[in-house]
mmCIF file of C-alpha atoms in Angstrom:
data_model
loop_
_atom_site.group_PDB
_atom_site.id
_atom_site.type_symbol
_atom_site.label_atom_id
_atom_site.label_comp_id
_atom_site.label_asym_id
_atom_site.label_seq_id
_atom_site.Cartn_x
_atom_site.Cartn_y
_atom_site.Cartn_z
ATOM 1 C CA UNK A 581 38.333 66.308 -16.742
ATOM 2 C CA UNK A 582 39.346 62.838 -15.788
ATOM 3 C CA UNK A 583 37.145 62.841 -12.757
ATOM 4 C CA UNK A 584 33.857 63.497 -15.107
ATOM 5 C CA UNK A 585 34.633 60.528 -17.799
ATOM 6 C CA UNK A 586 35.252 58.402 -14.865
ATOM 7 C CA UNK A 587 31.791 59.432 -13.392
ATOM 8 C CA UNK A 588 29.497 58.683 -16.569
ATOM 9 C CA UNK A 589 30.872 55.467 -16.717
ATOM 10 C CA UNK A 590 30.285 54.608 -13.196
ATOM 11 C CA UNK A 591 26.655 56.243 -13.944
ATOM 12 C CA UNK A 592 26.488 53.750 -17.286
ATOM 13 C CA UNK A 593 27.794 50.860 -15.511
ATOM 14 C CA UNK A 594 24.993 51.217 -12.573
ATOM 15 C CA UNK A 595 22.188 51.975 -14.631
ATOM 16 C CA UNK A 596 23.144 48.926 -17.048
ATOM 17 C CA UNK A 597 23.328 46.719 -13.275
ATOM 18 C CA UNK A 598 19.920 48.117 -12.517
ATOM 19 C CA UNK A 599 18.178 47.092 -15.889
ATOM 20 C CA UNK A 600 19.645 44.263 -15.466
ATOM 21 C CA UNK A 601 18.769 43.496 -12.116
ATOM 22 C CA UNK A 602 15.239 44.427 -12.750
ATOM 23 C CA UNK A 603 15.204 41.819 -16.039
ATOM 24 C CA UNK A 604 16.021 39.113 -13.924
ATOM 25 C CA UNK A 605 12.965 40.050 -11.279
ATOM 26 C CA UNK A 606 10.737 40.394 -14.073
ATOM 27 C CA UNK A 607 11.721 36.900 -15.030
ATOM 28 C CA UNK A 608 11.759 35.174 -11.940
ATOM 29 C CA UNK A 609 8.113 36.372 -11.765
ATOM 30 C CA UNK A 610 7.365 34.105 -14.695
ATOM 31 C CA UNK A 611 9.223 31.302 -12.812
ATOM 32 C CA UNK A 612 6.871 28.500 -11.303
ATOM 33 C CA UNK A 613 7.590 29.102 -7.903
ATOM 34 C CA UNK A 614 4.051 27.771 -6.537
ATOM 35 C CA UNK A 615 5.085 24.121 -6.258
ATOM 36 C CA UNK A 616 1.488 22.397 -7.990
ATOM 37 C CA UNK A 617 0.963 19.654 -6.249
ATOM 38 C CA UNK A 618 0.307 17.224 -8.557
ATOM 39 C CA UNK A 619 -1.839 14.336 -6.615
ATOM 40 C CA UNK A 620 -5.398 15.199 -6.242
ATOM 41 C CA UNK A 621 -5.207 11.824 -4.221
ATOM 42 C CA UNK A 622 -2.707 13.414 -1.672
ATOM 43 C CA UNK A 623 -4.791 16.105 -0.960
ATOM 44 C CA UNK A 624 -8.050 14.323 -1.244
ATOM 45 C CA UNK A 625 -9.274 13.947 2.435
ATOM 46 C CA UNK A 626 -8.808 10.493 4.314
ATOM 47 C CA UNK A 627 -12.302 9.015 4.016
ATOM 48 C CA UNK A 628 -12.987 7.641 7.535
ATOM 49 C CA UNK A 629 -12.740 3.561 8.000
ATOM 50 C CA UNK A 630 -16.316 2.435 6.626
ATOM 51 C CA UNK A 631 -16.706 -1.778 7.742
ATOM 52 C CA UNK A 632 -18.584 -3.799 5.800
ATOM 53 C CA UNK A 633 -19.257 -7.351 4.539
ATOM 54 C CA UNK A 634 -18.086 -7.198 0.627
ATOM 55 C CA UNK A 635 -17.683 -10.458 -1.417
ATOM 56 C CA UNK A 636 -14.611 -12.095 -1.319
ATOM 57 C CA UNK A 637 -14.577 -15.566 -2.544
ATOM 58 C CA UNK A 638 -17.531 -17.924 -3.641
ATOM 59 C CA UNK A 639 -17.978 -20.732 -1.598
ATOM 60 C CA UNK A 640 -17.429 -23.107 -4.283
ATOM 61 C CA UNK A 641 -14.048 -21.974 -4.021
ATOM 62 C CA UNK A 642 -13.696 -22.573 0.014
ATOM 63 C CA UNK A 643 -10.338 -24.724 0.489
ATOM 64 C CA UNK A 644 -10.138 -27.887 1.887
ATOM 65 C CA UNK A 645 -9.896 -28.091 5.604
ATOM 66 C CA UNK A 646 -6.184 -27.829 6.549
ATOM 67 C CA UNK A 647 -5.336 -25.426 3.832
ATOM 68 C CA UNK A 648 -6.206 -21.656 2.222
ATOM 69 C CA UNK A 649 -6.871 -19.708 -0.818
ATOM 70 C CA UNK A 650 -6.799 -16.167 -1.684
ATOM 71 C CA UNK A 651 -9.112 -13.618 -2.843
ATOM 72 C CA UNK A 652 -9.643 -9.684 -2.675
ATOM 73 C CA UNK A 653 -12.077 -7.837 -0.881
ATOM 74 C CA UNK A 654 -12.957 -4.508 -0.629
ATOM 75 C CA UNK A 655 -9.313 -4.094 -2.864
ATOM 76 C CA UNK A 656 -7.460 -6.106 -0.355
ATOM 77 C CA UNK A 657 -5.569 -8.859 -0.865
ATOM 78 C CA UNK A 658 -7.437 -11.213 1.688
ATOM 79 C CA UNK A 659 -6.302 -14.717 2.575
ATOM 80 C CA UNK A 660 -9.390 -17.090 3.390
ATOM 81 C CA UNK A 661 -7.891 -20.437 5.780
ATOM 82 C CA UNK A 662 -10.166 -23.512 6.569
ATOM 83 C CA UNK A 663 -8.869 -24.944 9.964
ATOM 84 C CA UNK A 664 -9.026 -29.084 10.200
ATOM 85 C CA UNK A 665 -12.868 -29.243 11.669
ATOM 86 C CA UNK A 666 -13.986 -26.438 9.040
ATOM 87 C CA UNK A 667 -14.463 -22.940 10.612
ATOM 88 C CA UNK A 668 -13.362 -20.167 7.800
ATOM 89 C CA UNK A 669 -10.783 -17.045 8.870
ATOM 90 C CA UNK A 670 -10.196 -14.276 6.681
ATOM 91 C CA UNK A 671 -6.321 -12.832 7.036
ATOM 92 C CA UNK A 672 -4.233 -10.450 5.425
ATOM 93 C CA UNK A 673 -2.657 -12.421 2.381
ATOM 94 C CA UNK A 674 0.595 -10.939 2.783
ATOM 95 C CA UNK A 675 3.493 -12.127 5.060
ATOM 96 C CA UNK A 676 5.506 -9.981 6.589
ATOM 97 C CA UNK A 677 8.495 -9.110 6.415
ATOM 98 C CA UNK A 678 8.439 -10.229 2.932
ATOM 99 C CA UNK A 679 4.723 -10.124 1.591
ATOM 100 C CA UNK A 680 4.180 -13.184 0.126
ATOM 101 C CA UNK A 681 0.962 -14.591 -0.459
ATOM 102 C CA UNK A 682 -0.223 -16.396 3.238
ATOM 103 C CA UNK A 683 -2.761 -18.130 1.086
ATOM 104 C CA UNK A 684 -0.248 -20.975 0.152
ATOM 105 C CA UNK A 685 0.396 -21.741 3.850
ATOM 106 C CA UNK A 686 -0.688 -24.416 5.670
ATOM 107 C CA UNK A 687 -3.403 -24.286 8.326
ATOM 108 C CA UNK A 688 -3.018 -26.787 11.194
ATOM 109 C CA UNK A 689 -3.391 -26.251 14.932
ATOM 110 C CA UNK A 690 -5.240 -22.961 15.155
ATOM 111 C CA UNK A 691 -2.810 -21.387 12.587
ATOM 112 C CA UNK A 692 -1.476 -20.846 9.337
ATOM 113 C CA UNK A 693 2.190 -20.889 8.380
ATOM 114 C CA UNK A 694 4.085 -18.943 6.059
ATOM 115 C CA UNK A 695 4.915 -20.932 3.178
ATOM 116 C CA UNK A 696 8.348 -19.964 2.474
ATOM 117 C CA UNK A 697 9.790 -18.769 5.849
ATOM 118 C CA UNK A 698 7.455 -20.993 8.053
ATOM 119 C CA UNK A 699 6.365 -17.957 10.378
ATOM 120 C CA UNK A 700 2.935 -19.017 12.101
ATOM 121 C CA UNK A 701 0.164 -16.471 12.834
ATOM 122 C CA UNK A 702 -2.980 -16.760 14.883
ATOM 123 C CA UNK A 703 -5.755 -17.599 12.696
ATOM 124 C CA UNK A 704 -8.239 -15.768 15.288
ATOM 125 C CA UNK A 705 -6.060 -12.495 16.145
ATOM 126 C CA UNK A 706 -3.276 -12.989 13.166
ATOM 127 C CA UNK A 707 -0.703 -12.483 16.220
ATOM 128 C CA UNK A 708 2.580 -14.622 15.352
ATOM 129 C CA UNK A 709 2.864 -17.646 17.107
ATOM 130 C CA UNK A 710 6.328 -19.230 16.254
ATOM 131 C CA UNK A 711 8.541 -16.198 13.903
ATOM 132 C CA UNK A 712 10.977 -17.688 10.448
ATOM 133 C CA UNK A 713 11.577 -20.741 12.326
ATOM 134 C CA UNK A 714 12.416 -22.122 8.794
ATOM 135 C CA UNK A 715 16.798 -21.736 7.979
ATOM 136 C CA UNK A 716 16.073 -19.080 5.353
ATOM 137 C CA UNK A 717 13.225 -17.764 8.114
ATOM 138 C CA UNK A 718 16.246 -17.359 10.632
ATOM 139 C CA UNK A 719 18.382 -15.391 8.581
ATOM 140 C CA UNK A 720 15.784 -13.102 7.049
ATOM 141 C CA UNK A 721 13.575 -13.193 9.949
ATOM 142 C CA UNK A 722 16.287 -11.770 12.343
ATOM 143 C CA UNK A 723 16.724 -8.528 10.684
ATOM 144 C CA UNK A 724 13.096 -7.878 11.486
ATOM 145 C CA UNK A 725 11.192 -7.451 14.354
ATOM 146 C CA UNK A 726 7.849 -10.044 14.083
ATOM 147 C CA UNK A 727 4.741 -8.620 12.321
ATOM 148 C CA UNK A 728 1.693 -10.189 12.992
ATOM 149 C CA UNK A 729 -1.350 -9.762 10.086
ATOM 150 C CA UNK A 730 -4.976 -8.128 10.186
ATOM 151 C CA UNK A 731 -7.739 -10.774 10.565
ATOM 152 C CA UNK A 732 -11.065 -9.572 9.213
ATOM 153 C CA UNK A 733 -14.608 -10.872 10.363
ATOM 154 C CA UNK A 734 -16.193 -13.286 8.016
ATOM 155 C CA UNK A 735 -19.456 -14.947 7.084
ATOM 156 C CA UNK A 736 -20.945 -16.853 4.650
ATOM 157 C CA UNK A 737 -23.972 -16.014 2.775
ATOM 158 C CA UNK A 738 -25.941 -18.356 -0.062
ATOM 159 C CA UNK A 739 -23.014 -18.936 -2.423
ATOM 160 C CA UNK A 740 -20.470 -16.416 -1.068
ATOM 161 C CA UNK A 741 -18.282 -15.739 1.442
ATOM 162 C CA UNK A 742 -18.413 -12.478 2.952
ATOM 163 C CA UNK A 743 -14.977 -10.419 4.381
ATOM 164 C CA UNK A 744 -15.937 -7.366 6.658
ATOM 165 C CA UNK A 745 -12.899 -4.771 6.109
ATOM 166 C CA UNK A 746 -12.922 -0.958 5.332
ATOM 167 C CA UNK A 747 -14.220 -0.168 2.007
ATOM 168 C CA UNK A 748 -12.631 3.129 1.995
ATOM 169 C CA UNK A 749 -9.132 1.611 2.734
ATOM 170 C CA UNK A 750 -8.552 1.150 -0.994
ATOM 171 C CA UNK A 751 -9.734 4.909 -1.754
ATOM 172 C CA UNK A 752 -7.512 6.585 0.814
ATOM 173 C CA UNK A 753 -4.192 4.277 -0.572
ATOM 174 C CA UNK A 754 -4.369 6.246 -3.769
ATOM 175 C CA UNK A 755 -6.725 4.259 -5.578
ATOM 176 C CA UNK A 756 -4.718 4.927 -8.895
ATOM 177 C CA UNK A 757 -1.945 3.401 -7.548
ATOM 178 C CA UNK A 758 -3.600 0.305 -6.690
ATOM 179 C CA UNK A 759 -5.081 -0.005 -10.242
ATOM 180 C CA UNK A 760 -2.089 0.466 -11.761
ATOM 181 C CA UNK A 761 -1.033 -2.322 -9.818
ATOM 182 C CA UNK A 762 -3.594 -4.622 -10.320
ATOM 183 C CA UNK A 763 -3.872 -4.349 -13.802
ATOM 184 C CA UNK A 764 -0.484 -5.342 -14.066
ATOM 185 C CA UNK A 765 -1.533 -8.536 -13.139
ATOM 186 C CA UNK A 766 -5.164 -8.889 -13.910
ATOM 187 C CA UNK A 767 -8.469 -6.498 -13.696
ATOM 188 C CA UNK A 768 -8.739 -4.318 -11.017
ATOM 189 C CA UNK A 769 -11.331 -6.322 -9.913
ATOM 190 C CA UNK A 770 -9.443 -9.360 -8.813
ATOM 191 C CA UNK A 771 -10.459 -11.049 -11.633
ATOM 192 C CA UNK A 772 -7.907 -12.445 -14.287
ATOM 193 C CA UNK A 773 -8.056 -11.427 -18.307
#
């Protein structure tokens, strides 16, 4: 009667691998397998460009001629430059490859320069003219390949100085990421506490 003993076990032991088997489906179907996406932002739908004139700096604050200041428009980070016989360009404040502020560069001779690696961009098309000419520009500015920056249409109306850029820009760059930012360093708003 070996044979039978050896049988029932084998039954046992199958049946036991089967309840087991079915345990661990039943629990996998609790599992979260359905990644949620967490980001409404991600999944929000681009908003297409929308251009328009939105304050950016009061004219008060215009720079001297030869020099720039910043300001934010539309959630950008906009540099406003004054060339030497007074005509006003708006600019992307940020320098590639580096991004810091263009707004303490100098303005001379249809451009602004980068104040730290001395890169000089096109005030009218924000094309580079002359890339890290500077020492620490030539050994920074050789790893990358030259980045110009986005000019934006300006105008100046009673006491303020208009930028033209996409409005929706700032809502489609996950506009909680941005705040986040900017709060960091001062209200969302550009304005300081």
């Amino acid at each position: 009667g070996n044979n039978n003993s050896f049988k029932s076990l084998y039954t046992n032991f199958t049946m036991k691998l089967a309840v087991i088997a079915t345990l661990a489906a039943g629990a996998s179907a609790f599992a979260p397998t359905a990644q949620v996406s967490r980001s409404t932002a991600l999944n929000a739908k681009k908003a297409p460009a929308k251009l328009q004139y939105v304050p950016c700096i009061s004219t008060d604050d215009l720079p001297a001629p030869g020099s720039a200041t910043s300001g934010v428009a539309g959630g950008l980070a906009i540099c406003i430059a004054v060339d030497e016989k007074g005509s006003v360009y708006a600019l992307g404040d940020k320098c590639p490859p580096v991004n810091q502020p263009l707004s303490f560069g100098k303005v001379e001779g249809g451009s602004i320069s980068d104040p730290v690696l001395g890169t000089k961009f096109d005030l009218k098309t924000g094309e580079v003219t002359s890339w890290c000419p500077s020492g620490l520009g030539k050994l920074i500015g050789g790893i990358f390949d030259p980045v110009g920056v986005p000019v934006y249409p300006v105008q100046a109306k009673g006491k303020t100085v208009n930028v033209q850029v996409d409005v929706n820009y700032k809502a489609n760059f996950e506009a909680d990421y941005w705040s986040g930012i900017l709060d960091a360093q001062g209200k969302s708003n550009g304005k300081y506490y």
